[in-house]
PDB file of C-alpha atoms in Angstrom:
ATOM      1  CA  UNK E1498     -32.493   9.488  16.216  1.00 70.00           C
ATOM      2  CA  UNK E1499     -33.953  10.984  13.057  1.00 71.00           C
ATOM      3  CA  UNK E1500     -37.575  12.111  13.240  1.00 70.00           C
ATOM      4  CA  UNK E1501     -39.289  12.610   9.920  1.00 76.00           C
ATOM      5  CA  UNK E1502     -41.147  15.905   9.788  1.00 74.00           C
ATOM      6  CA  UNK E1503     -44.528  15.901   8.057  1.00 72.00           C
ATOM      7  CA  UNK E1504     -44.667  17.717   4.732  1.00 83.00           C
ATOM      8  CA  UNK E1505     -46.890  20.757   4.235  1.00 86.00           C
ATOM      9  CA  UNK E1506     -50.074  18.893   3.298  1.00 88.00           C
ATOM     10  CA  UNK E1507     -49.639  16.289   6.023  1.00 89.00           C
ATOM     11  CA  UNK E1508     -48.939  18.993   8.593  1.00 88.00           C
ATOM     12  CA  UNK E1509     -52.098  20.840   7.550  1.00 90.00           C
ATOM     13  CA  UNK E1510     -54.138  17.634   7.797  1.00 91.00           C
ATOM     14  CA  UNK E1511     -52.702  16.917  11.242  1.00 91.00           C
ATOM     15  CA  UNK E1512     -53.577  20.421  12.372  1.00 92.00           C
ATOM     16  CA  UNK E1513     -57.082  20.125  10.915  1.00 93.00           C
ATOM     17  CA  UNK E1514     -57.626  16.778  12.625  1.00 94.00           C
ATOM     18  CA  UNK E1515     -56.456  18.249  15.924  1.00 93.00           C
ATOM     19  CA  UNK E1516     -58.811  21.209  15.510  1.00 94.00           C
ATOM     20  CA  UNK E1517     -61.749  18.932  14.686  1.00 94.00           C
ATOM     21  CA  UNK E1518     -60.992  16.783  17.730  1.00 93.00           C
ATOM     22  CA  UNK E1519     -60.843  19.848  19.993  1.00 93.00           C
ATOM     23  CA  UNK E1520     -64.100  21.199  18.555  1.00 93.00           C
ATOM     24  CA  UNK E1521     -65.730  17.810  19.048  1.00 94.00           C
ATOM     25  CA  UNK E1522     -64.559  17.653  22.656  1.00 93.00           C
ATOM     26  CA  UNK E1523     -65.856  21.178  23.280  1.00 93.00           C
ATOM     27  CA  UNK E1524     -69.221  20.332  21.727  1.00 93.00           C
ATOM     28  CA  UNK E1525     -69.504  17.175  23.824  1.00 92.00           C
ATOM     29  CA  UNK E1526     -68.713  19.142  26.982  1.00 93.00           C
ATOM     30  CA  UNK E1527     -71.321  21.786  26.146  1.00 93.00           C
ATOM     31  CA  UNK E1528     -73.855  19.082  25.337  1.00 94.00           C
ATOM     32  CA  UNK E1529     -73.166  17.430  28.683  1.00 93.00           C
ATOM     33  CA  UNK E1530     -73.636  20.771  30.461  1.00 93.00           C
ATOM     34  CA  UNK E1531     -76.891  21.327  28.594  1.00 92.00           C
ATOM     35  CA  UNK E1532     -78.206  17.881  29.538  1.00 93.00           C
ATOM     36  CA  UNK E1533     -77.290  18.587  33.159  1.00 91.00           C
ATOM     37  CA  UNK E1534     -79.121  21.915  33.084  1.00 91.00           C
ATOM     38  CA  UNK E1535     -82.193  20.285  31.519  1.00 91.00           C
ATOM     39  CA  UNK E1536     -82.180  17.574  34.188  1.00 90.00           C
ATOM     40  CA  UNK E1537     -81.910  20.185  36.949  1.00 89.00           C
ATOM     41  CA  UNK E1538     -84.764  22.173  35.413  1.00 89.00           C
ATOM     42  CA  UNK E1539     -86.963  19.086  35.142  1.00 88.00           C
ATOM     43  CA  UNK E1540     -86.233  18.160  38.762  1.00 88.00           C
ATOM     44  CA  UNK E1541     -87.096  21.717  39.834  1.00 86.00           C
ATOM     45  CA  UNK E1542     -90.379  21.623  37.892  1.00 85.00           C
ATOM     46  CA  UNK E1543     -91.327  18.211  39.279  1.00 86.00           C
ATOM     47  CA  UNK E1544     -90.494  19.386  42.795  1.00 84.00           C
ATOM     48  CA  UNK E1545     -92.765  22.419  42.436  1.00 81.00           C
ATOM     49  CA  UNK E1546     -95.807  21.012  44.269  1.00 82.00           C
ATOM     50  CA  UNK E1547     -93.621  19.944  47.206  1.00 83.00           C
ATOM     51  CA  UNK E1548     -92.021  23.384  47.419  1.00 79.00           C
ATOM     52  CA  UNK E1549     -95.439  25.053  47.221  1.00 77.00           C
ATOM     53  CA  UNK E1550     -96.804  22.837  50.011  1.00 79.00           C
ATOM     54  CA  UNK E1551     -93.779  23.558  52.198  1.00 75.00           C
ATOM     55  CA  UNK E1552     -94.142  27.291  51.608  1.00 72.00           C
ATOM     56  CA  UNK E1553     -97.839  27.158  52.514  1.00 69.00           C
ATOM     57  CA  UNK E1554     -97.098  25.163  55.664  1.00 68.00           C
ATOM     58  CA  UNK E1555     -94.239  27.278  56.983  1.00 67.00           C
ATOM     59  CA  UNK E1556     -94.906  30.786  55.665  1.00 62.00           C
ATOM     60  CA  UNK E1557     -97.778  31.603  57.979  1.00 60.00           C
ATOM     61  CA  UNK E1558     -98.148  34.002  60.854  1.00 60.00           C
ATOM     62  CA  UNK E1559     -98.371  37.732  61.520  1.00 61.00           C
ATOM     63  CA  UNK E1560     -95.019  38.595  59.909  1.00 61.00           C
ATOM     64  CA  UNK E1561     -96.021  37.168  56.537  1.00 58.00           C
ATOM     65  CA  UNK E1562     -98.349  38.977  54.224  1.00 56.00           C
ATOM     66  CA  UNK E1563     -98.645  42.130  52.117  1.00 57.00           C
ATOM     67  CA  UNK E1564     -96.798  44.358  54.601  1.00 56.00           C
ATOM     68  CA  UNK E1565     -94.403  41.782  56.040  1.00 54.00           C
ATOM     69  CA  UNK E1566     -92.248  38.971  54.759  1.00 56.00           C
ATOM     70  CA  UNK E1567     -93.225  37.354  51.484  1.00 56.00           C
TER      71      UNK E1567
END
């Protein structure tokens, strides 16, 4: 079976297209990671009052305070 090899220009275009596709995939992956981090941050911020209430409810007693546990 004879396989036609791409000429110089076609080979360069193929390589460029491959590079663009890889860069696009990398950018999409980073964007997805960024969206995930933003969502986690927003959830953490929205959960703040609940965490503060839990800390106030459970972090009481003689061991907690300026000289003891935080």
